[in-house]
PDB file of C-alpha atoms in Angstrom:
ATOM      1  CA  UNK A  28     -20.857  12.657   0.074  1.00  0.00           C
ATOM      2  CA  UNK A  29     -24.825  12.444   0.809  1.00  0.00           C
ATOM      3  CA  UNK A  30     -27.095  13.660  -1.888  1.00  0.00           C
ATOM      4  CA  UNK A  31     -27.839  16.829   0.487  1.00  0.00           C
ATOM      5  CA  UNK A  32     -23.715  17.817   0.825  1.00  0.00           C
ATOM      6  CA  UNK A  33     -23.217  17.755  -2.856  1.00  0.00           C
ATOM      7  CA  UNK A  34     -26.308  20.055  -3.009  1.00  0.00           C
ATOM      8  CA  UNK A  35     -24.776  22.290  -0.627  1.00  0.00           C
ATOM      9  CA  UNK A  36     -21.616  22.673  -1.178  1.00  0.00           C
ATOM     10  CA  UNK A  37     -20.905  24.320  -4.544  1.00  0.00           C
ATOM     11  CA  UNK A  38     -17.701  24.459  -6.008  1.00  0.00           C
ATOM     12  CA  UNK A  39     -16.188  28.207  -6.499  1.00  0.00           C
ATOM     13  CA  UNK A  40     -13.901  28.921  -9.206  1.00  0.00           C
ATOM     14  CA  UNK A  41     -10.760  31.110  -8.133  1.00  0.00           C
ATOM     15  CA  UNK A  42     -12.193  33.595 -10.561  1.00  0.00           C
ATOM     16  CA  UNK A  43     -15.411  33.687  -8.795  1.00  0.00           C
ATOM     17  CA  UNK A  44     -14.210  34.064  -5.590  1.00  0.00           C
ATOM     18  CA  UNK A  45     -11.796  36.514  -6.814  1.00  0.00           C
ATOM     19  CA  UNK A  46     -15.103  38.098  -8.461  1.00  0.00           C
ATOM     20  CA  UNK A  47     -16.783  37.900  -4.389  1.00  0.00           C
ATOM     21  CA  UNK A  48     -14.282  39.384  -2.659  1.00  0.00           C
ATOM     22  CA  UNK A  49     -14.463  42.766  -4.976  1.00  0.00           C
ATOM     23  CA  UNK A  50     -17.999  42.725  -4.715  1.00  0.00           C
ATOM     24  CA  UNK A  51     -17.744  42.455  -1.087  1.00  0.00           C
ATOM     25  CA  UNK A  52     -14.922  44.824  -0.789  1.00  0.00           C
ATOM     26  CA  UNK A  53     -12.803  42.088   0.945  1.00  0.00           C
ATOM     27  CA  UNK A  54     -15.308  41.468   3.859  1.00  0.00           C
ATOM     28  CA  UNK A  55     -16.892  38.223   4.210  1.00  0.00           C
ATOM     29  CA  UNK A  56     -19.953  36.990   2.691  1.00  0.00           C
ATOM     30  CA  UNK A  57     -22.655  36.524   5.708  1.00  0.00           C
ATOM     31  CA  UNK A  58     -25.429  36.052   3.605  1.00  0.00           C
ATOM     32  CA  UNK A  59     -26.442  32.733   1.872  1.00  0.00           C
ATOM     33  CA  UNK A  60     -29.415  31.418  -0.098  1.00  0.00           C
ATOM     34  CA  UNK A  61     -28.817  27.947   1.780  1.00  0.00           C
ATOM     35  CA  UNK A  62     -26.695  26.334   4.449  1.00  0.00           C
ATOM     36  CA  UNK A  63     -24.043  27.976   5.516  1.00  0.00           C
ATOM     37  CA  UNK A  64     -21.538  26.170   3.408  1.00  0.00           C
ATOM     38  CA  UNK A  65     -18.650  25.410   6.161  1.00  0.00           C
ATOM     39  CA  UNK A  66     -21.773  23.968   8.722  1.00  0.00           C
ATOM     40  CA  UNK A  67     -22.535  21.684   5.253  1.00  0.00           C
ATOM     41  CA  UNK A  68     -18.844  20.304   4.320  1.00  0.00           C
ATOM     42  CA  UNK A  69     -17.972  20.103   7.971  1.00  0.00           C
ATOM     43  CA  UNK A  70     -21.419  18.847   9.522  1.00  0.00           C
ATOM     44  CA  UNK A  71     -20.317  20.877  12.598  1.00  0.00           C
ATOM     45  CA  UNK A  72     -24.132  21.183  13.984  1.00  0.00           C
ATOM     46  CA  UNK A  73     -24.327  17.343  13.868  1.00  0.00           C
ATOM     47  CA  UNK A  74     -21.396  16.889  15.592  1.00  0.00           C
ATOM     48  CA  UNK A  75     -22.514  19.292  18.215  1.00  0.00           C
ATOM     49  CA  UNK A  76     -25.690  17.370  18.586  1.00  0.00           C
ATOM     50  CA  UNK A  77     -23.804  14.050  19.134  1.00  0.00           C
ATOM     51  CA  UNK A  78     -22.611  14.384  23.106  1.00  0.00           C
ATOM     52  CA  UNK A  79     -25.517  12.955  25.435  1.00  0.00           C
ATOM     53  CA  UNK A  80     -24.022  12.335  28.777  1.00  0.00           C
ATOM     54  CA  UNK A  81     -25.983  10.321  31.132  1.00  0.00           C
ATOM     55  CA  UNK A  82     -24.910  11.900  34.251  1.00  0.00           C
ATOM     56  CA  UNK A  83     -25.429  15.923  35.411  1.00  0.00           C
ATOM     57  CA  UNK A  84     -21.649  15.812  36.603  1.00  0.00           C
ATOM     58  CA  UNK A  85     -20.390  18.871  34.174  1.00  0.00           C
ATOM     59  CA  UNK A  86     -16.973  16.669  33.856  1.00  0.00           C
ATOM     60  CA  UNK A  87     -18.628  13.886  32.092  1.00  0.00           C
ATOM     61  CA  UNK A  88     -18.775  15.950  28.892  1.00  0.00           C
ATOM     62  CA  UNK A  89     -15.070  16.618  28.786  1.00  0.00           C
ATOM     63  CA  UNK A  90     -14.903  12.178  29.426  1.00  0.00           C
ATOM     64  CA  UNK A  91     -17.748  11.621  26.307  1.00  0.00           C
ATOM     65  CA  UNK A  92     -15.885  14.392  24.028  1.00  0.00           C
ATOM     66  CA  UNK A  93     -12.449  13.213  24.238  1.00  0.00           C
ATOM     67  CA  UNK A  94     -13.077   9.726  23.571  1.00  0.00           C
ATOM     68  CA  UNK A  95     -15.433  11.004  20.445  1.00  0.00           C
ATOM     69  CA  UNK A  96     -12.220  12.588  19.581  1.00  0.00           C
ATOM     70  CA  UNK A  97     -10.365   9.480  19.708  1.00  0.00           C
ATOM     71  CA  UNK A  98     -12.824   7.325  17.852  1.00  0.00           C
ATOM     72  CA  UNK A  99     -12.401   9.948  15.307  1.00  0.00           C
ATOM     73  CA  UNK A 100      -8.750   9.968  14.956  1.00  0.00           C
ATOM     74  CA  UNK A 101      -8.804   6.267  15.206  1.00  0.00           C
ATOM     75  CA  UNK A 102     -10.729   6.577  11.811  1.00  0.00           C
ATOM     76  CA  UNK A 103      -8.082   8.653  10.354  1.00  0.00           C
ATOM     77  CA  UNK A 104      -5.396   6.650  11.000  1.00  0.00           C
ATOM     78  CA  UNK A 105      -7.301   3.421   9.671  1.00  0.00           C
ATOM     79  CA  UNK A 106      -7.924   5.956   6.815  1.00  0.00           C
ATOM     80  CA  UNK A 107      -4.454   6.729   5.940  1.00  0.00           C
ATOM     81  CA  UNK A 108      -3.046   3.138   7.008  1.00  0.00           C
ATOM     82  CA  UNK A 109      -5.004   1.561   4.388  1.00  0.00           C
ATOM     83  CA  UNK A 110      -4.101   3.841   1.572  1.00  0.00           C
ATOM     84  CA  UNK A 111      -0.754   3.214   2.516  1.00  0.00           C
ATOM     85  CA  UNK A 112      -1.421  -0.406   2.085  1.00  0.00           C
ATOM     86  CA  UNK A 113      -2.651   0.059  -1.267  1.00  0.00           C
ATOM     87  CA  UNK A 114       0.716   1.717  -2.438  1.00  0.00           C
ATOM     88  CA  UNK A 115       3.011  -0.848  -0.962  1.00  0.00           C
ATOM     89  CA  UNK A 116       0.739  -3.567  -3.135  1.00  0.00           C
ATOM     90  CA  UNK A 117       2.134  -2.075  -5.980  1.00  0.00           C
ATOM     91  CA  UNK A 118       5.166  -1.600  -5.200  1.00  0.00           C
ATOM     92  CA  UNK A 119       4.736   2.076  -4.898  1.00  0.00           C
ATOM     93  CA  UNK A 120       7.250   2.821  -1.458  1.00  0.00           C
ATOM     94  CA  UNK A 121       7.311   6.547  -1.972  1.00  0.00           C
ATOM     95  CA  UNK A 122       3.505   7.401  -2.688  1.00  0.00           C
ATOM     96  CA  UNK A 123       3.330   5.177   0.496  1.00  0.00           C
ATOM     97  CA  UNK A 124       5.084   7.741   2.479  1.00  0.00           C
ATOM     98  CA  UNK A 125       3.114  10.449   2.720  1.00  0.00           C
ATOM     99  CA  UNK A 126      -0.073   8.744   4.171  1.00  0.00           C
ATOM    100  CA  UNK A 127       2.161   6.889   6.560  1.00  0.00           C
ATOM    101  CA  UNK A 128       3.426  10.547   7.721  1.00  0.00           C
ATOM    102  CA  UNK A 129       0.167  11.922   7.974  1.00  0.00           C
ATOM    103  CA  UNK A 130      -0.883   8.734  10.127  1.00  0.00           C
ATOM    104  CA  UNK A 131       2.091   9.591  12.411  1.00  0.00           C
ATOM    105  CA  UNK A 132       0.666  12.873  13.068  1.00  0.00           C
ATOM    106  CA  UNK A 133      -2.358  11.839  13.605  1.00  0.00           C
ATOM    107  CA  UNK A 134      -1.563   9.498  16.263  1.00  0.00           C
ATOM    108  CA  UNK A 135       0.364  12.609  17.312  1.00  0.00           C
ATOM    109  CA  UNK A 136      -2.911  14.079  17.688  1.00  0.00           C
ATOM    110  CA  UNK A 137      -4.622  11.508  19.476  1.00  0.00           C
ATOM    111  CA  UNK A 138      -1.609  11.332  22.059  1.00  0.00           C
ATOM    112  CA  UNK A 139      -2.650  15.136  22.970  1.00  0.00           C
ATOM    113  CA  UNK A 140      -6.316  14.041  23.162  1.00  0.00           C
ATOM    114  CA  UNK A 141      -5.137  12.760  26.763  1.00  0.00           C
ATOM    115  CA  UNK A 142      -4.126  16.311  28.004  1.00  0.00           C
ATOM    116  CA  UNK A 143      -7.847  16.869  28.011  1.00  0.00           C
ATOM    117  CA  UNK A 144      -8.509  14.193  30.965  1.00  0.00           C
ATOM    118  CA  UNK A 145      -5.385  15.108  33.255  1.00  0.00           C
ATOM    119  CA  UNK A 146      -7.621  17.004  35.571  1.00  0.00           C
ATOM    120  CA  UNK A 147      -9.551  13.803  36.211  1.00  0.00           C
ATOM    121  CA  UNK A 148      -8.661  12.219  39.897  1.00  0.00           C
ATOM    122  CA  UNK A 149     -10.707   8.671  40.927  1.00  0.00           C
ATOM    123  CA  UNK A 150     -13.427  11.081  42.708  1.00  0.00           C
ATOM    124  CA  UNK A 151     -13.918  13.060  39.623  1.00  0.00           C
ATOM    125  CA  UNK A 152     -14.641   9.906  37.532  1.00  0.00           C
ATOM    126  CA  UNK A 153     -16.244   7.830  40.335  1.00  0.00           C
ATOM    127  CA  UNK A 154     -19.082  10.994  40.101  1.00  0.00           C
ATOM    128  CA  UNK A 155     -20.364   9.504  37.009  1.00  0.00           C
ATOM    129  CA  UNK A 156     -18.535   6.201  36.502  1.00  0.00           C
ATOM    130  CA  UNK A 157     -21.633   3.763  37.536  1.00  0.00           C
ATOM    131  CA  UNK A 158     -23.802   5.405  34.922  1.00  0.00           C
ATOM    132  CA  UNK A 159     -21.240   4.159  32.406  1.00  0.00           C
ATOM    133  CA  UNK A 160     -22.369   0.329  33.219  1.00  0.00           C
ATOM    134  CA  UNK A 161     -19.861  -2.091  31.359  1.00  0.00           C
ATOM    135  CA  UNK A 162     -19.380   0.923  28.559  1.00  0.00           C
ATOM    136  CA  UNK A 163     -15.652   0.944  28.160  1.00  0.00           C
ATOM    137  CA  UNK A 164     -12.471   1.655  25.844  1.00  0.00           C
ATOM    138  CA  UNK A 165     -12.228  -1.851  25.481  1.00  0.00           C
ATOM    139  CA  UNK A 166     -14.774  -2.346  23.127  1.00  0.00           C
ATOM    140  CA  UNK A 167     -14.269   0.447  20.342  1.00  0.00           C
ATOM    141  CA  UNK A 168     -14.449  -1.369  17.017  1.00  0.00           C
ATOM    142  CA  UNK A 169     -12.395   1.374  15.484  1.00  0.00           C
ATOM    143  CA  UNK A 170      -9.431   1.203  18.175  1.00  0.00           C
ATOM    144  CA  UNK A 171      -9.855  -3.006  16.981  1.00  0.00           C
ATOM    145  CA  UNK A 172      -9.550  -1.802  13.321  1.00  0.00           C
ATOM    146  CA  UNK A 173      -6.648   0.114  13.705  1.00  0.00           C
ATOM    147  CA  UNK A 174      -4.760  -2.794  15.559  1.00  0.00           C
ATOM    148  CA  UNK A 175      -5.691  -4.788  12.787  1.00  0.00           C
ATOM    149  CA  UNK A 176      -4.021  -3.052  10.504  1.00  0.00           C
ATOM    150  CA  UNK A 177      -0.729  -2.335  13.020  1.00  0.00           C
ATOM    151  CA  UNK A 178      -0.728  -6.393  12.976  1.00  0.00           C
ATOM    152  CA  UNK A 179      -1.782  -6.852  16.746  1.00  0.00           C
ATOM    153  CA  UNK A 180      -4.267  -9.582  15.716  1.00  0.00           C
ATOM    154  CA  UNK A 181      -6.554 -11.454  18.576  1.00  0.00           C
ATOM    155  CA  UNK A 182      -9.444 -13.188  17.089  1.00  0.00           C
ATOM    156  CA  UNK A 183     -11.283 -13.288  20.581  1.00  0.00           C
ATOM    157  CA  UNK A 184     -11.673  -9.472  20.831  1.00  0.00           C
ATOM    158  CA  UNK A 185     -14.033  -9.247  18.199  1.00  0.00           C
ATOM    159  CA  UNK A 186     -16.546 -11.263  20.436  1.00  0.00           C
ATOM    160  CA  UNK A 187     -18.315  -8.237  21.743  1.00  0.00           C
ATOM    161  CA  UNK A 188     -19.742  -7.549  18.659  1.00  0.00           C
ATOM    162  CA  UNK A 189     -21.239 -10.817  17.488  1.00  0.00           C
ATOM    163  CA  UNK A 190     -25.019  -8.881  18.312  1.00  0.00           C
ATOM    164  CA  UNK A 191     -23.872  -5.539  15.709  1.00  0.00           C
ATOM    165  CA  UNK A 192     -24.042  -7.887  12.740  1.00  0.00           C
ATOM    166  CA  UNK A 193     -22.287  -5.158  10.310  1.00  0.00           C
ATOM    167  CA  UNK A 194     -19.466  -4.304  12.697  1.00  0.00           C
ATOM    168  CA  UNK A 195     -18.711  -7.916  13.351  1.00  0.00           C
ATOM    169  CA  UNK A 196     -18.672  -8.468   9.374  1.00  0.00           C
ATOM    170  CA  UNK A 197     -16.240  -5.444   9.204  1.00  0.00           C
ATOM    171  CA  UNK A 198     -14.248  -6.869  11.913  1.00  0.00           C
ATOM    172  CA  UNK A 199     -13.956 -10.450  10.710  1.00  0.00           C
ATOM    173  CA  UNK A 200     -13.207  -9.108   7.096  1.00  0.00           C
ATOM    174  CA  UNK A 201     -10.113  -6.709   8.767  1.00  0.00           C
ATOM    175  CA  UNK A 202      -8.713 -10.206  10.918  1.00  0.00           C
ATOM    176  CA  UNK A 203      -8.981 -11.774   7.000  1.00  0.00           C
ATOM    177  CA  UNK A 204      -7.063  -9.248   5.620  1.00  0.00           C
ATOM    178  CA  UNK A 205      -3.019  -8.787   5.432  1.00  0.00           C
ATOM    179  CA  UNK A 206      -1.963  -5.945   8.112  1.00  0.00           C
ATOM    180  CA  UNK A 207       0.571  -3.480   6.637  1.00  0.00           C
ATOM    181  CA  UNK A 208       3.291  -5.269   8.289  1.00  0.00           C
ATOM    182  CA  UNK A 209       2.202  -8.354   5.912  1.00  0.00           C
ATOM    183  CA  UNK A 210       2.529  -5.559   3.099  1.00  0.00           C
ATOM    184  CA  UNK A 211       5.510  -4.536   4.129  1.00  0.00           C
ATOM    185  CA  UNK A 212       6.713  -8.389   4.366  1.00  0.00           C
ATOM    186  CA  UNK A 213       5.750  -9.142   0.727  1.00  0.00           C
ATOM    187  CA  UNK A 214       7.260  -6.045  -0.469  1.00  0.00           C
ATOM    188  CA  UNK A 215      10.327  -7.049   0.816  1.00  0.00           C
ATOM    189  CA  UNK A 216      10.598 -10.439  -0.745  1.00  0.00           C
ATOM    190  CA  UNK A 217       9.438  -8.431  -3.891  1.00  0.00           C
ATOM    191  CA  UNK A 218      12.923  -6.914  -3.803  1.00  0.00           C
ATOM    192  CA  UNK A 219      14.603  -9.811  -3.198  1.00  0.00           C
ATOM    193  CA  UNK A 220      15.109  -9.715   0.404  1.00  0.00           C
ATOM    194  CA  UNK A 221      15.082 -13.326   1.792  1.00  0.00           C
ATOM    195  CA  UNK A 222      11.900 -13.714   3.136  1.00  0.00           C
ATOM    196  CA  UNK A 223      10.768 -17.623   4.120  1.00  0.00           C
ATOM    197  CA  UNK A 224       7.669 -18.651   2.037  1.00  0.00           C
ATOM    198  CA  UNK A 225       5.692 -19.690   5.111  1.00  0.00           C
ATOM    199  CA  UNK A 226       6.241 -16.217   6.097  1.00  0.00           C
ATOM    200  CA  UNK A 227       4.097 -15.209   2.823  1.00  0.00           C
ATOM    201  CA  UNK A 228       1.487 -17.937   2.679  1.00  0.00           C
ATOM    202  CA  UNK A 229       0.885 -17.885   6.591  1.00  0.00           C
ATOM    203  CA  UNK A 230      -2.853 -17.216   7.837  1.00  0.00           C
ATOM    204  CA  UNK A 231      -3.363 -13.853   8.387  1.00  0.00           C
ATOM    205  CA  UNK A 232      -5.686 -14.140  11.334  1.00  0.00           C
ATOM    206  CA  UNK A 233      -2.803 -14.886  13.520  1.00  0.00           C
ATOM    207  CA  UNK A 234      -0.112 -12.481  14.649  1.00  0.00           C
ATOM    208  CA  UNK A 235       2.856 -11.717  13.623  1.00  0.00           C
ATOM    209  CA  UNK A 236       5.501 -12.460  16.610  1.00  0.00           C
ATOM    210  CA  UNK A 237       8.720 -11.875  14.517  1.00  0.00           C
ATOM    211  CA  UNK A 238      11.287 -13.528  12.431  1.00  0.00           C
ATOM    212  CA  UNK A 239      14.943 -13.862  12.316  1.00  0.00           C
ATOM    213  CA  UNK A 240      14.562 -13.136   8.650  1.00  0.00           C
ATOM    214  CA  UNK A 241      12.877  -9.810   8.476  1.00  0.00           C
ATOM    215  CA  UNK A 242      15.033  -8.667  10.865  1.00  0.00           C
ATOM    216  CA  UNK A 243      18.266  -9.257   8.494  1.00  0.00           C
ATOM    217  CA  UNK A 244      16.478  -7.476   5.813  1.00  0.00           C
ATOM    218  CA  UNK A 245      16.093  -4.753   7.800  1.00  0.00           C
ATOM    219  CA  UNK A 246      19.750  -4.645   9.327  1.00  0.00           C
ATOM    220  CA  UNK A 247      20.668  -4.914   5.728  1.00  0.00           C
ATOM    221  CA  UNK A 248      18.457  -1.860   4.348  1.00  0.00           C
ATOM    222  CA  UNK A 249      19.664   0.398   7.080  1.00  0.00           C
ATOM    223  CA  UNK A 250      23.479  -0.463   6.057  1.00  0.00           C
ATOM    224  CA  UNK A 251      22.473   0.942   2.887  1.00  0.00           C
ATOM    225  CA  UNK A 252      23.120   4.650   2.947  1.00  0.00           C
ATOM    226  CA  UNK A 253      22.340   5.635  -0.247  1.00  0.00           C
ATOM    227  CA  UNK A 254      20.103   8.624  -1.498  1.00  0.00           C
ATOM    228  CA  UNK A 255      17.776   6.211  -3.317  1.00  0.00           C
ATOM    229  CA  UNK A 256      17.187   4.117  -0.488  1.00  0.00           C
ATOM    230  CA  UNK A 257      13.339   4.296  -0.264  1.00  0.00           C
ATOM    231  CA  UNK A 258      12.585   1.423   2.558  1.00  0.00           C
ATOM    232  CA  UNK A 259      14.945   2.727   4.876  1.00  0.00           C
ATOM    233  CA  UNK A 260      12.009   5.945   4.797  1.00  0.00           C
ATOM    234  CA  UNK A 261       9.499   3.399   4.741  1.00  0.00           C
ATOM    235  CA  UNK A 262      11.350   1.936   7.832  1.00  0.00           C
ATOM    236  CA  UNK A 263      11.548   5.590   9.304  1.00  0.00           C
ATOM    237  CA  UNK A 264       7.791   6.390   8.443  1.00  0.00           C
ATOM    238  CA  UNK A 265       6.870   2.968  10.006  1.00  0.00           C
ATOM    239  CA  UNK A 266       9.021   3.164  13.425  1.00  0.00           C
ATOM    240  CA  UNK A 267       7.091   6.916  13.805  1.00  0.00           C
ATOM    241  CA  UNK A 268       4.025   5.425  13.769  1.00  0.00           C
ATOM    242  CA  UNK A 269       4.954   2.307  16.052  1.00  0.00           C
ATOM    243  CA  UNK A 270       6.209   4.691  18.398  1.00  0.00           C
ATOM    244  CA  UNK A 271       3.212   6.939  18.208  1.00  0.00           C
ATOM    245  CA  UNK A 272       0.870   4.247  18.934  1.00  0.00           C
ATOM    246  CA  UNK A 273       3.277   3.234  21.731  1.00  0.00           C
ATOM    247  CA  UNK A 274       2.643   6.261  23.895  1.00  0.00           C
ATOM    248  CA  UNK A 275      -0.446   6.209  23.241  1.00  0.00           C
ATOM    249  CA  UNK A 276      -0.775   2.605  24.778  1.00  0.00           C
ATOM    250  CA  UNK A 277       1.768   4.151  27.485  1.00  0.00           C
ATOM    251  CA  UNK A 278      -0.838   7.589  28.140  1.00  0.00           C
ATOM    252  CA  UNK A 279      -3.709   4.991  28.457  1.00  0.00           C
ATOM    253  CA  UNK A 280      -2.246   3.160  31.028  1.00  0.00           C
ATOM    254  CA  UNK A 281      -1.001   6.881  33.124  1.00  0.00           C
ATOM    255  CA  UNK A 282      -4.566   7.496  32.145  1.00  0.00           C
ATOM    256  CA  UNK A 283      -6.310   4.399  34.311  1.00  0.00           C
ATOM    257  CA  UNK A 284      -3.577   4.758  37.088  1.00  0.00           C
ATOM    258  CA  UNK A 285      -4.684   8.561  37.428  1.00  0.00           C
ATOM    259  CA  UNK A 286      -8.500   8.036  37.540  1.00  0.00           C
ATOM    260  CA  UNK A 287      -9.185   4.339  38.677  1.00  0.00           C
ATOM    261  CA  UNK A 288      -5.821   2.734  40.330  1.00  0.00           C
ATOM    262  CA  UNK A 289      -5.857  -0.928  40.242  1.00  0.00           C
ATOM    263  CA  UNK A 290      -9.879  -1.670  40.173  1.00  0.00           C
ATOM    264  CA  UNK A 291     -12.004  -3.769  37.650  1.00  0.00           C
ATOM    265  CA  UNK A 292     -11.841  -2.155  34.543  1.00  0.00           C
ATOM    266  CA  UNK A 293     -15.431  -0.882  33.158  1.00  0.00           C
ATOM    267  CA  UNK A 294     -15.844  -3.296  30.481  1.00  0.00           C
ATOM    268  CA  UNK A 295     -15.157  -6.247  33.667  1.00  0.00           C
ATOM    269  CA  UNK A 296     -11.286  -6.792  32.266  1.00  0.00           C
ATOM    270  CA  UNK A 297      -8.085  -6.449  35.350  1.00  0.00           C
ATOM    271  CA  UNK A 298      -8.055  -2.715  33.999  1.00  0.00           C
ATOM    272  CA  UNK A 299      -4.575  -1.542  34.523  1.00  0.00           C
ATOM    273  CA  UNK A 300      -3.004  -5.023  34.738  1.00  0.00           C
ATOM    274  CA  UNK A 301      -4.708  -5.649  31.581  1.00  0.00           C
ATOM    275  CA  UNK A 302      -3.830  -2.682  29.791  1.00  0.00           C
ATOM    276  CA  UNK A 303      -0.390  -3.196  30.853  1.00  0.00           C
ATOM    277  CA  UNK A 304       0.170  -7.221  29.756  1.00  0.00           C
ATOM    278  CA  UNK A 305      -1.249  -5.802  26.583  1.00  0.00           C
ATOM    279  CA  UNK A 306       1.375  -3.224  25.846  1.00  0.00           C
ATOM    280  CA  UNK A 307       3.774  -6.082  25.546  1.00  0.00           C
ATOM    281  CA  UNK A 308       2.507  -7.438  22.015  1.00  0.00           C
ATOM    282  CA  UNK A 309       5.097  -5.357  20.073  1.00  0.00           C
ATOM    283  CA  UNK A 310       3.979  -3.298  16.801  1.00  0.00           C
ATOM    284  CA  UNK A 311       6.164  -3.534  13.686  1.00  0.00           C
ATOM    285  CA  UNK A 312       8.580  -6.091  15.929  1.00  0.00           C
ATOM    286  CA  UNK A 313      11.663  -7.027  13.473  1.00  0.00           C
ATOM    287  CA  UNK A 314      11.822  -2.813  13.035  1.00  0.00           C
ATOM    288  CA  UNK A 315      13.096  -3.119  17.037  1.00  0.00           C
ATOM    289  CA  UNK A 316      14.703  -6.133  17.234  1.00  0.00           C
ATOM    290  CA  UNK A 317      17.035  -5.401  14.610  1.00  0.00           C
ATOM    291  CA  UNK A 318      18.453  -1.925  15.877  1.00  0.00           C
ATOM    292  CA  UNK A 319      20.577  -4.386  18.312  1.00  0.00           C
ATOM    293  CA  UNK A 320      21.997  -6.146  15.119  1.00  0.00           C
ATOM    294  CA  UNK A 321      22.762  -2.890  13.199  1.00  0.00           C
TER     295      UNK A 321
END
């Protein structure tokens, strides 16, 4: 936290607020020497302050708040994903589960940001669309983050960046990192799962298209039905999330059909062709592939 939150926000004993409450005679306290202390843990008056559309169209603000929405829950998830990480490192499958639940939810969340732009037909967008220029979906760092970490890995898409020197470090440094899947991959070999060295040592900047390997490991841990059997919840917390991210891929796409058809995307890509070739890079893809073996 910033110099002024810690300043602001003052941390209550249950005794004091206990203490409050009889002194207030169980009505809230209204009155306060400083910030209001919710307005200074939350920041809810800078967040307020953060929607500038550039059009008069009243829609436009439901278009700019929803994807601020997203962005944030693309955070989150990046958030909880890498804490997640951390835990399978060390071998630590069931303090890995919670975060990767609480990801799941919030990509749960960001599925039901889309409700918020159903009412939006190709007129209703087209009304401030222009003043958008090449603005578009496409080039959220934080969306590129989160793939990252999912394992969908394409060095190319980091290229709009190159001019935002610290978001182009951040992205470089996430393609240089192992994705969870490449966690999840060591873990197994960890616990003796046979798991190909190349598999291990490979460079992490490239994708991860699948082995025949994993997906014995994986037929094997879900033949294993006892209590104790931590990575078949790991596989269960992981298929969630793969799944989640899935429809939201799938609600994107409905999304551009709804309020732009087949035209040029924004950013200048095919829009809904693209969208759709894209969907095809699978997340988590020895998870799927071995449910036919099982």
């Amino acid at each position: 936290m910033t110099v002024e939150q810690t300043t602001a926000v003052r941390p209550v004993t249950p005794q004091e607020r206990a203490a409050r409450a009889a002194r207030n005679g169980g009505e809230p306290t209204l009155e306060f020497a400083d910030r209001v202390p919710y307005d200074a843990y939350v920041r809810a008056s800078t967040l307020h302050r953060l929607q500038e559309p550039l059009s008069d169209d009243p829609g436009e603000m439901s278009f700019l708040m929803v994807s601020q929405i997203m962005e944030l829950y693309f955070g989150l998830t990046c958030h909880e994903l890498r804490h997640a990480k951390c835990e399978l490192r060390e071998d630590r499958i069931w303090e890995a589960l919670p975060p990767l639940r609480r990801a799941a939810l919030h990509l749960e969340g960001l599925n039901a940001a889309w409700h918020g732009l159903r009412w939006m037909s190709p007129a209703d967008f087209n009304r401030f669309r222009d003043r958008l220029g090449e603005g578009s979906g496409f080039q959220s760092a934080m969306y590129r983050q989160l793939e990252f970490l999912l394992g969908l890995r394409d060095r190319a898409l980091i290229r709009p960046f190159r001019r935002q020197t610290e978001v182009y470090d951040e992205l470089t440094a996430a393609l240089a990192t192992p994705s969870l899947w490449d966690e999840v991959v060591a873990l197994l070999a960890r616990k003796g799962f046979d798991v190909p060295a190349e598999l291990l040592s490979r460079d992490v900047n490239a994708e991860h298209e699948g082995h025949p390997a994993i997906e014995a490991a994986w037929v094997r841990i879900y033949g294993d039905n006892g209590p104790d059997n931590h990575l078949r919840l790991l596989g269960d917390a992981l298929t969630e999330i793969a799944e989640e991210f899935g429809d939201w891929r799938w609600n994107h796409v409905k999304a551009v059909q709804r309020t732009m058809g087949a035209k040029v995307g924004s950013g200048g890509s095919a829009g809904l062709a693209w969208l759709q070739r894209s969907m095809a890079r699978v997340v988590f893809p020895e998870l799927w592939s071995a449910r036919t073996a099982m």
